[in-house]
Amino acid sequence: MEVRNRYVATRHHIEGAPTEADFEVREETARWSPDSGEVLVRNLYLSIDPYQLNRMKRSSASHLAVDGILPGQRIAAYAAGEVVASASPEYAEGDVVAGVLGWEDYTLFRPSPAVLMSKVDASFPLSHNISVLGTSGRTAYGGLFEVCKPARGEKVFVSAASGSVGSLVGQFAKLAGCYVVGCAGTKAKVDLLKDKLGFDDAFNYKEEPDLKSALKRYFPDGIDIYFENVGGEMLEAALANMNTYGRVAVSGVISEYTGAGRRAVPDLLEVIYKRITIRGFFAWDFLPKFAEFNAAIGEWVRQGKVQVIEDVSDGLESVPSAFAALFSGQNVGKKLVKLA
Amino acid sequence: MEVRNRYVATRHHIEGAPTEADFEVREETARWSPDSGEVLVRNLYLSIDPYQLNRMKRSSASHLAVDGILPGQRIAAYAAGEVVASASPEYAEGDVVAGVLGWEDYTLFRPSPAVLMSKVDASFPLSHNISVLGTSGRTAYGGLFEVCKPARGEKVFVSAASGSVGSLVGQFAKLAGCYVVGCAGTKAKVDLLKDKLGFDDAFNYKEEPDLKSALKRYFPDGIDIYFENVGGEMLEAALANMNTYGRVAVSGVISEYTGAGRRAVPDLLEVIYKRITIRGFFAWDFLPKFAEFNAAIGEWVRQGKVQVIEDVSDGLESVPSAFAALFSGQNVGKKLVKLA
């Protein structure tokens, strides 16, 4: 079987903030045969994530953990789709799956643990399988519960709190009995955090000339847990306001991905004297616990205890603008692209 | 009973590298009475430690954990001495003790857990009780085994490796079956590490124009554990050379205490993608394990498996110069002052 496949590719390595012009939609013929052992998927929802920018750089620490993206090549990405042909006994035509597919109309994959493929839970909207039940939910859950280990009553600060991961971390932390404050970059996002997502408080960091003072105001008793999504000055301000034995889970540092913001210069005296732990992590570090994570998260979503915020663009050609928007603060919640 | 007590005090808050002129020796009359509940100690050995500089600043994260030092006042410090009068049933005249005493001829203390006082183990030289069997040894042991949890064969990098803590960390890591490289600031110190302390390798960081490349040369297979004593560029270079799941124990950042060196700007992408943990700690965090630590360390010292390097100055009036020397790299091993 042959299908015309359109895929999004970079035109060149990207070192700063991405723009639509850095990408192009290319076409190829994807060939599947019954003796290939491969599965052909028509993609339905694509996950658009900031970390992909690091893969697009010529050189990055990212390349140690995930393959770098070469200009002109297909871009692997978490996605959901429908099996249209299968040469694997594990999958049948019509199965709907989620896992590592790509920013493209069709993906061929060979079943292996590396592609993290699973059949979707049809009792949820399909998009949820690559947002709250996908990498974003697992990042939020693993980062909060496995890395930060919150105790009831602890004070939790979440940056980029209206984003795909932050919006879940804050809600999970509330469910764990914590006091939660988030920051975001627009009034609408701040309102969302307070009015819809149940954060105890929230603020617009762009309106705060001094982040250290701002955090002192929002956390008069100090911060126990900082869920780090942005880096730069925000990390410095959080460390300055942390309590003894504070924990920082470094999930992402979006302000440092583009090189636009200045990099964090943490005060290591704070780290020593307050015995702070700063730990970088991935969702994949908790792979053996994904089923457990998803059972807990799924139950919360079913009970209406966790609101799922998805920001959906339409059509493969919208991938470049959707991706670029992540770095100018235009998305709210999980950014997805729905294919026709 | 009254004794004339000479004590070392700061003349003013100190913000940069300390010099002798920042200190003065003052005198007072110390008064002990049989109904005071207090113990009067004639000090014999004083511990001279870099962290005291942070206490001498007008403002520092240090003050959150340890009282700041006010100009003109006595300076609490770990020391060993002999009880000359006791109004406590726990101590008798003639007992030799180690714990929080002060940079002075005599110290009055009231028994409490806060002073961490214990009778010394007379089977060791007295000075060992405030070096390898005191805070330095406990910092090295706790930082390595409790924070970094080394596995046999792991690669360990120690900065300020000829210092009081570093010289022990390297030897402990060798005993744990690790590959150990240290750095120091003179050829004599580097030779000491390699020839006497059993480090697998060592280098003079002052002769390395590019610390990242230097570490790449010394650790072709990467660093698993970095025991951080200096901060600044060294931390950046260590992170750049760390392996996945690397651990950084932040024991001290002497280059950042004086504000002279530039502060570390860690690449947080390294932290995320290599899932690095950076943890600040104190020896005191492991207080419930001190007996266990000392039993292990003492046995190694007895068996000659750990060499104890002590750098002893004579007389209370030498405290200011001994302390200032810590920040110009003039000490080797644990800096102590012996009182007459």
XYZ file of C-alpha atoms in Angstrom:
680
model
C 0.000 0.000 0.000
C 1.210 3.460 -0.854
C -0.054 6.749 0.540
C 0.901 10.320 -0.222
C 2.212 11.649 3.040
C 2.604 15.322 3.870
C 4.999 16.071 6.716
C 6.274 19.166 8.440
C 10.038 19.663 8.373
C 12.477 22.352 9.425
C 14.232 24.226 6.619
C 17.410 24.591 8.678
C 18.562 24.272 12.273
C 16.765 26.750 14.517
C 18.715 28.569 17.205
C 16.377 31.313 18.437
C 12.610 31.668 18.683
C 10.963 29.734 15.847
C 8.792 31.347 13.179
C 6.546 29.798 10.571
C 9.182 30.575 7.947
C 11.542 28.078 9.587
C 9.288 25.220 8.456
C 7.894 23.770 5.300
C 5.350 21.076 4.452
C 6.943 18.409 2.280
C 5.500 15.380 0.569
C 6.688 11.834 0.138
C 5.235 8.466 -0.661
C 4.919 6.168 2.361
C 5.030 2.493 1.472
C 3.621 -0.251 3.639
C 3.727 -3.941 2.805
C 2.139 -6.914 4.579
C 5.521 -8.513 5.273
C 7.154 -5.341 6.662
C 6.202 -5.903 10.306
C 5.116 -2.261 10.266
C 1.902 -0.500 11.165
C 0.546 2.388 9.070
C -1.312 5.038 11.046
C -3.362 7.952 9.784
C -2.716 10.663 12.333
C -5.687 12.441 13.911
C -4.216 14.657 16.679
C -0.637 15.893 16.963
C 0.999 17.049 20.172
C 2.850 20.373 19.869
C 5.493 20.664 22.593
C 8.162 23.257 23.404
C 10.938 20.695 23.913
C 10.922 20.005 20.174
C 12.760 23.320 19.721
C 15.816 21.884 21.454
C 15.815 18.975 19.025
C 15.849 21.480 16.156
C 19.086 23.131 17.319
C 22.387 22.211 15.734
C 23.703 21.243 19.137
C 21.902 20.911 22.469
C 21.970 18.847 25.642
C 18.632 17.624 24.324
C 20.402 15.524 21.680
C 21.839 13.317 24.438
C 18.362 12.124 25.311
C 16.305 12.499 22.120
C 17.547 12.429 18.524
C 18.210 15.822 17.028
C 15.977 16.864 14.123
C 17.727 17.312 10.799
C 16.451 19.891 8.305
C 14.163 18.367 5.696
C 13.447 15.244 7.741
C 10.270 13.961 9.348
C 9.724 15.091 12.969
C 8.790 12.403 15.459
C 6.140 13.596 17.920
C 3.552 12.219 20.270
C 0.242 11.851 18.432
C -2.951 9.830 18.165
C -4.171 8.143 15.020
C -6.044 5.275 13.446
C -4.411 2.143 12.132
C -5.073 1.847 8.411
C -2.877 -1.171 7.746
C -1.018 -3.495 10.070
C 1.652 -6.118 9.579
C 1.858 -6.680 13.325
C -0.316 -9.079 15.308
C -0.544 -6.467 18.066
C -2.550 -3.988 15.996
C -5.533 -4.295 13.660
C -6.986 -1.925 11.076
C -9.308 0.490 12.840
C -7.435 0.466 16.160
C -6.935 3.940 17.518
C -3.512 4.382 19.099
C -1.391 7.015 20.806
C 2.383 7.143 21.015
C 5.425 8.409 19.171
C 4.182 9.102 15.632
C 5.012 12.360 13.837
C 4.053 15.789 12.554
C 2.612 14.295 9.378
C -0.517 12.831 7.840
C 0.639 9.205 8.086
C 3.263 7.441 10.160
C 4.714 3.973 9.735
C 5.934 2.446 12.965
C 7.430 -0.845 14.000
C 6.107 -2.009 17.387
C 8.795 -1.642 20.074
C 8.964 -0.225 23.580
C 10.651 2.887 22.144
C 7.514 4.119 20.389
C 5.446 3.953 23.588
C 2.381 3.009 21.581
C -0.862 2.036 23.233
C -4.495 1.724 22.234
C -6.440 4.735 23.392
C -9.075 4.740 26.096
C -12.220 5.419 24.072
C -14.164 6.537 27.125
C -12.259 9.850 26.920
C -12.215 12.378 24.084
C -9.469 11.307 21.690
C -7.462 14.493 22.266
C -7.183 13.709 25.996
C -5.067 10.698 25.127
C -2.226 12.969 24.045
C -2.755 15.698 26.618
C -3.874 14.878 30.135
C -3.479 11.110 29.594
C -0.340 11.567 27.507
C 3.051 13.106 28.114
C 1.756 16.340 29.642
C -0.265 14.567 32.306
C 2.533 12.120 33.042
C 5.077 14.927 33.275
C 2.856 16.828 35.691
C 2.040 13.760 37.772
C 5.555 12.303 37.865
C 7.188 15.659 38.472
C 4.875 16.541 41.308
C 4.413 13.230 43.077
C 7.659 11.388 42.319
C 10.120 14.298 42.270
C 8.574 16.814 44.683
C 6.653 14.485 47.010
C 4.216 17.105 48.300
C 2.833 16.900 51.827
C -0.591 18.319 52.696
C -0.385 22.013 53.465
C 2.860 22.584 51.596
C 3.163 25.703 49.450
C 3.564 25.070 45.727
C 4.564 27.574 43.056
C 4.006 26.726 39.377
C 5.407 28.843 36.547
C 3.897 28.798 33.041
C 0.899 27.674 35.042
C -1.623 27.937 32.231
C 0.500 25.732 29.983
C 0.017 22.071 29.168
C 1.954 20.794 32.176
C 1.559 23.705 34.595
C -2.228 23.722 34.371
C -2.241 20.095 35.517
C 0.471 20.404 38.163
C -1.497 23.126 39.931
C -4.692 21.088 39.921
C -2.899 17.926 41.061
C -1.212 19.863 43.880
C -4.594 21.194 45.041
C -5.880 17.612 45.098
C -2.853 16.736 47.242
C -3.931 19.348 49.786
C -1.323 21.981 48.939
C -1.559 25.772 48.734
C -0.958 26.595 45.071
C -0.027 29.823 43.309
C 0.685 30.005 39.597
C 2.033 32.664 37.299
C 1.220 33.317 33.665
C 1.630 36.097 31.135
C -1.873 37.516 30.507
C -4.882 38.544 32.578
C -7.035 35.954 30.831
C -4.639 33.198 31.828
C -4.460 34.422 35.417
C -8.263 34.477 35.574
C -8.388 30.954 34.197
C -6.053 29.716 36.924
C -8.080 31.300 39.692
C -11.618 30.931 38.370
C -11.593 27.653 36.510
C -8.581 25.630 37.679
C -8.918 26.271 41.407
C -5.477 27.753 42.080
C -5.433 29.553 45.434
C -3.922 32.548 43.724
C -2.196 33.567 40.506
C -0.382 36.567 39.058
C 0.769 38.034 35.769
C 4.556 37.975 35.882
C 4.741 40.636 33.179
C 3.193 43.116 35.589
C 5.723 42.421 38.325
C 8.856 44.561 38.111
C 10.489 42.493 40.854
C 9.718 38.788 40.859
C 11.389 38.211 44.232
C 9.075 40.712 45.924
C 6.091 39.340 44.044
C 6.751 35.832 45.327
C 7.332 37.172 48.825
C 3.844 38.712 48.639
C 2.194 35.538 47.346
C 4.134 33.250 49.675
C 4.556 35.056 53.005
C 5.425 31.677 54.551
C 7.795 30.679 51.744
C 7.675 28.136 48.937
C 8.169 24.427 49.611
C 7.907 23.197 46.031
C 8.667 25.016 42.792
C 7.572 23.344 39.585
C 9.921 24.959 37.083
C 8.761 25.459 33.519
C 10.458 28.713 32.547
C 13.990 29.210 33.950
C 15.840 32.530 34.018
C 14.931 35.123 36.603
C 11.922 33.103 37.784
C 14.162 30.354 39.161
C 16.281 32.904 41.017
C 13.180 34.481 42.547
C 11.762 31.108 43.556
C 15.032 30.044 45.235
C 15.141 33.334 47.140
C 11.682 32.561 48.531
C 12.115 28.866 49.198
C 11.883 27.225 52.561
C 14.394 24.832 54.081
C 14.381 21.466 52.302
C 12.579 23.055 49.329
C 12.337 21.066 46.112
C 12.569 22.310 42.546
C 11.390 19.971 39.803
C 12.884 21.186 36.540
C 10.419 20.134 33.891
C 11.264 22.766 31.317
C 12.909 26.161 30.972
C 11.050 27.627 28.045
C 12.553 31.097 28.506
C 15.983 29.557 27.996
C 15.098 27.394 24.978
C 15.154 30.326 22.592
C 18.171 32.004 24.165
C 16.068 35.189 24.323
C 15.692 35.480 28.080
C 18.784 35.601 30.214
C 19.796 32.372 31.883
C 19.241 31.673 35.561
C 22.088 32.488 37.933
C 20.874 30.629 41.002
C 22.278 31.751 44.329
C 24.066 28.600 45.432
C 24.225 29.905 48.999
C 20.433 29.622 49.021
C 20.788 26.066 47.734
C 23.252 25.128 50.462
C 21.834 26.924 53.459
C 18.238 25.974 52.702
C 19.316 22.474 51.582
C 17.363 22.795 48.369
C 17.134 19.975 45.842
C 16.943 20.907 42.157
C 16.158 17.931 39.959
C 15.719 17.657 36.230
C 13.389 14.942 35.007
C 11.360 13.591 32.083
C 8.035 11.833 32.119
C 9.801 8.814 30.588
C 11.823 8.339 33.784
C 8.602 6.995 35.271
C 7.666 4.680 32.402
C 7.037 1.673 34.679
C 4.439 3.756 36.513
C 2.536 5.142 33.531
C -0.407 2.780 34.027
C -0.648 3.810 37.661
C -0.373 7.510 36.758
C -3.035 7.247 34.066
C -5.420 5.377 36.340
C -5.210 8.159 38.928
C -5.402 10.995 36.421
C -8.211 9.362 34.454
C -10.294 8.956 37.579
C -9.858 12.630 38.489
C -10.871 13.695 34.992
C -13.923 11.409 35.041
C -14.995 12.856 38.404
C -14.574 16.390 37.108
C -11.819 17.113 39.638
C -9.330 18.017 36.927
C -10.203 20.395 34.110
C -8.515 19.655 30.819
C -7.525 22.729 28.826
C -6.755 22.042 25.199
C -5.896 24.582 22.529
C -6.560 22.995 19.149
C -5.494 24.244 15.711
C -6.744 22.676 12.509
C -4.796 21.037 9.759
C -1.200 19.950 9.228
C -0.297 23.288 7.671
C -1.065 24.953 11.033
C 1.713 23.051 12.825
C 4.433 25.700 12.251
C 2.291 28.582 13.539
C 0.987 26.483 16.437
C 4.543 25.594 17.404
C 5.839 29.166 17.076
C 2.945 30.380 19.254
C 4.231 28.315 22.199
C 7.215 30.651 22.471
C 5.243 33.880 22.364
C 2.828 32.822 25.089
C -0.166 32.531 22.783
C -1.365 29.065 23.753
C -3.522 28.182 26.733
C -3.280 24.635 28.049
C -2.172 21.826 25.804
C -1.458 22.808 22.207
C -2.739 20.246 19.718
C -3.230 20.119 15.969
C -6.241 18.219 14.684
C -5.856 16.701 11.271
C -8.812 16.661 8.898
C 35.470 31.576 88.964
C 36.651 34.310 86.641
C 39.068 33.981 83.736
C 40.502 36.554 81.379
C 39.268 35.477 77.981
C 40.746 36.626 74.688
C 38.472 36.202 71.692
C 38.667 36.949 67.993
C 35.981 39.271 66.621
C 35.256 40.992 63.341
C 35.695 44.772 63.274
C 32.812 45.182 60.826
C 30.713 43.102 58.469
C 32.851 41.534 55.748
C 31.555 41.413 52.188
C 34.564 40.391 50.091
C 37.653 38.286 50.723
C 38.686 38.619 54.365
C 42.034 40.013 55.490
C 43.709 40.042 58.888
C 42.779 43.690 59.247
C 39.082 42.750 59.355
C 39.612 41.132 62.759
C 40.804 42.049 66.210
C 41.557 40.124 69.398
C 39.463 41.450 72.257
C 39.413 40.635 75.936
C 36.657 40.100 78.439
C 36.175 38.479 81.791
C 34.328 35.178 81.611
C 32.468 34.310 84.830
C 31.461 30.813 85.829
C 29.586 29.931 88.977
C 28.704 26.507 90.468
C 24.970 27.215 90.251
C 25.027 28.442 86.624
C 24.426 25.062 84.982
C 27.300 26.012 82.679
C 30.549 24.350 81.722
C 33.775 26.322 81.315
C 36.147 24.989 78.674
C 39.720 25.987 77.952
C 39.970 25.630 74.189
C 42.826 23.603 72.720
C 42.119 23.349 68.977
C 39.899 25.629 66.896
C 38.333 24.701 63.565
C 38.788 27.330 60.837
C 36.112 26.932 58.195
C 35.194 28.908 55.056
C 31.452 28.980 55.812
C 32.145 31.413 58.676
C 32.649 34.126 56.050
C 28.964 33.957 55.135
C 28.053 34.487 58.775
C 30.205 37.636 58.775
C 28.241 39.262 55.937
C 25.605 41.838 56.682
C 23.062 39.714 54.869
C 23.356 36.175 53.509
C 21.263 33.074 52.963
C 23.584 31.664 55.609
C 21.780 33.667 58.301
C 18.660 31.547 57.745
C 20.497 28.517 59.034
C 23.224 29.826 61.352
C 23.230 33.070 63.330
C 25.018 35.942 61.653
C 28.155 37.225 63.367
C 27.964 40.775 64.664
C 31.087 42.944 64.741
C 32.777 42.924 68.118
C 31.060 39.757 69.269
C 32.412 36.298 70.059
C 32.446 33.881 67.120
C 30.987 30.437 67.753
C 33.035 27.724 66.079
C 33.649 24.016 66.292
C 36.570 23.366 68.644
C 38.056 20.946 71.159
C 38.976 21.840 74.709
C 39.325 20.745 78.292
C 36.685 21.271 80.930
C 38.113 23.454 83.705
C 34.918 23.886 85.695
C 31.528 22.254 85.385
C 28.120 22.983 86.863
C 26.597 20.158 84.821
C 26.416 16.516 85.932
C 27.241 15.510 82.342
C 30.771 16.939 82.408
C 33.609 16.845 84.926
C 36.765 18.889 85.278
C 39.422 17.369 83.049
C 37.013 16.000 80.445
C 38.145 16.758 76.934
C 35.245 17.691 74.682
C 34.552 18.726 71.090
C 31.565 20.699 69.813
C 30.406 24.243 69.229
C 32.759 26.408 71.307
C 34.406 29.511 69.861
C 37.399 31.358 68.458
C 38.612 32.223 71.944
C 40.701 30.990 74.846
C 37.739 29.934 76.998
C 34.122 29.145 76.229
C 31.183 28.808 78.607
C 28.489 26.494 77.322
C 25.211 25.197 78.650
C 24.654 21.535 77.711
C 21.983 21.226 74.994
C 21.649 19.366 71.709
C 22.438 22.646 69.893
C 26.072 22.700 70.992
C 26.704 19.195 69.648
C 29.163 18.553 72.459
C 30.709 15.165 73.014
C 33.675 13.775 74.884
C 36.525 13.119 72.511
C 37.847 9.726 71.534
C 41.258 9.744 73.202
C 42.523 6.939 70.999
C 42.927 9.511 68.212
C 45.071 12.644 68.170
C 42.995 15.441 69.685
C 42.995 17.467 66.456
C 41.300 14.585 64.588
C 38.227 15.135 66.728
C 37.543 18.415 64.982
C 38.730 17.417 61.512
C 38.172 13.920 60.194
C 35.951 12.958 63.145
C 34.293 16.388 63.272
C 32.303 18.452 60.834
C 34.673 17.998 57.898
C 34.525 14.230 58.063
C 30.775 14.200 58.574
C 30.254 16.606 55.689
C 32.367 14.438 53.415
C 30.733 11.198 54.549
C 27.143 12.461 54.569
C 27.536 14.327 51.296
C 29.038 11.373 49.511
C 27.085 8.453 50.919
C 23.730 10.017 51.824
C 23.410 12.631 49.067
C 25.328 11.084 46.160
C 24.903 7.373 46.919
C 27.886 6.191 44.879
C 27.870 2.797 43.180
C 31.108 0.891 42.557
C 32.754 1.994 39.343
C 31.045 5.373 39.212
C 33.132 8.385 38.224
C 33.509 11.026 40.920
C 34.841 14.556 40.515
C 35.866 16.547 43.593
C 36.714 20.253 43.483
C 38.852 21.937 46.132
C 40.052 18.369 46.529
C 42.967 19.122 48.810
C 40.717 20.991 51.243
C 39.325 19.780 54.538
C 36.239 18.147 53.017
C 37.472 17.397 49.493
C 40.524 15.479 50.678
C 38.228 13.126 52.580
C 35.510 12.845 49.929
C 38.055 11.618 47.397
C 39.463 9.005 49.761
C 35.990 7.843 50.832
C 34.933 7.554 47.178
C 37.989 5.413 46.436
C 37.021 3.153 49.342
C 33.557 2.917 47.779
C 35.119 1.591 44.577
C 34.763 4.730 42.481
C 37.083 6.333 39.948
C 38.081 9.659 41.494
C 39.619 12.790 40.011
C 40.208 15.951 42.012
C 41.259 19.454 41.179
C 43.274 21.907 43.222
C 45.198 25.122 42.693
C 48.904 24.234 43.029
C 51.244 21.512 41.802
C 52.018 20.508 45.395
C 48.340 19.952 46.107
C 47.860 17.968 42.895
C 50.836 15.794 43.809
C 49.390 15.248 47.270
C 46.111 14.042 45.791
C 47.791 11.598 43.449
C 50.742 10.444 45.543
C 49.454 10.421 49.078
C 45.645 10.403 48.968
C 45.209 7.790 46.246
C 43.123 9.815 43.798
C 43.131 8.173 40.371
C 44.074 11.494 38.854
C 44.176 15.191 39.666
C 44.813 18.484 37.904
C 45.630 22.112 38.600
C 42.580 24.082 37.517
C 44.659 27.247 37.249
C 46.570 25.688 34.373
C 43.416 24.812 32.438
C 42.185 27.584 30.150
C 38.997 25.646 29.457
C 37.563 23.662 32.351
C 34.986 21.898 30.174
C 37.689 20.454 27.954
C 39.821 19.599 30.961
C 37.020 17.572 32.500
C 36.313 15.929 29.166
C 39.941 14.787 29.148
C 39.871 13.491 32.717
C 36.434 11.900 32.361
C 36.162 10.498 28.818
C 33.182 8.439 30.049
C 31.557 11.342 31.887
C 31.054 12.255 35.522
C 28.443 10.484 37.642
C 28.979 12.415 40.870
C 30.288 15.925 41.386
C 31.121 16.945 44.932
C 30.872 20.725 44.688
C 33.069 22.870 46.903
C 33.781 25.858 44.672
C 30.883 27.005 42.455
C 31.235 29.359 39.494
C 32.645 28.069 36.244
C 33.562 24.726 37.808
C 29.912 23.804 38.289
C 29.125 24.694 34.682
C 32.013 22.554 33.444
C 30.985 19.620 35.642
C 27.351 19.761 34.449
C 28.544 19.820 30.834
C 30.443 16.598 31.483
C 27.897 14.796 33.615
C 26.228 11.555 32.735
C 22.515 10.839 32.815
C 21.189 10.710 36.372
C 24.302 12.536 37.591
C 24.299 13.906 41.125
C 25.795 17.128 42.410
C 26.212 17.479 46.175
C 26.621 21.171 46.939
C 28.726 21.280 50.055
C 30.233 24.714 49.539
C 30.892 27.283 46.831
C 33.999 28.990 48.139
C 34.589 30.945 44.926
C 31.176 32.552 45.414
C 31.548 33.334 49.133
C 33.806 36.303 48.494
C 31.898 37.524 45.463
C 35.238 37.560 43.633
C 34.636 34.798 41.138
C 31.663 35.028 38.837
C 28.636 33.008 39.859
C 27.646 29.752 38.195
C 25.200 29.939 35.310
C 24.272 26.275 35.057
C 22.856 25.119 31.746
C 19.406 23.974 32.832
C 19.008 22.035 29.597
C 21.818 19.814 30.844
C 19.954 19.454 34.133
C 16.731 18.441 32.402
C 17.991 16.237 29.596
C 20.509 14.419 31.771
C 18.059 14.352 34.712
C 20.668 15.743 37.056
C 20.005 16.267 40.746
C 21.702 19.228 42.450
C 21.308 19.140 46.219
C 22.536 21.484 48.892
C 23.238 19.956 52.284
C 24.904 20.360 55.665
C 26.551 17.774 57.846
C 23.936 18.601 60.491
C 21.189 17.213 58.258
C 22.571 13.792 59.189
C 22.849 14.376 62.926
C 21.044 11.129 63.844
C 23.726 9.249 61.891
C 26.819 10.932 63.313
C 27.695 7.961 65.525
C 27.419 5.635 62.551
C 29.510 7.998 60.371
C 32.204 8.353 62.995
C 32.408 4.611 63.576
C 33.044 4.031 59.887
C 35.457 6.930 59.463
C 37.336 6.112 62.674
C 37.855 2.533 61.565
C 39.293 3.655 58.209
C 41.647 6.080 59.940
C 42.783 3.389 62.398
C 43.461 0.992 59.538
C 45.451 3.639 57.687
C 42.969 3.620 54.806
C 42.266 7.328 55.161
C 45.052 9.889 55.455
C 44.242 12.881 57.618
C 45.711 16.136 56.364
C 45.757 18.899 58.950
C 47.231 22.363 58.551
C 47.831 23.775 62.023
C 48.647 27.363 63.005
C 49.666 28.311 66.505
C 48.021 30.708 68.903
C 44.761 32.598 69.025
C 46.311 35.625 67.342
C 46.885 33.473 64.222
C 43.151 32.905 63.694
C 42.624 35.915 61.370
C 45.515 35.029 59.069
C 44.576 31.334 59.127
C 41.014 32.223 58.161
C 42.046 34.667 55.424
C 44.374 32.022 53.976
C 41.394 29.732 53.247
C 40.263 32.162 50.556
C 43.616 32.515 48.839
C 44.143 28.776 48.554
C 47.006 28.663 51.042
C 45.762 25.848 53.274
C 46.152 22.144 52.642
C 43.632 19.859 54.295
C 41.852 20.895 57.443
C 42.830 24.304 58.800
C 43.158 24.317 62.593
C 44.537 26.683 65.185
C 46.238 25.164 68.210
C 46.067 27.196 71.371
C 49.028 27.235 73.741
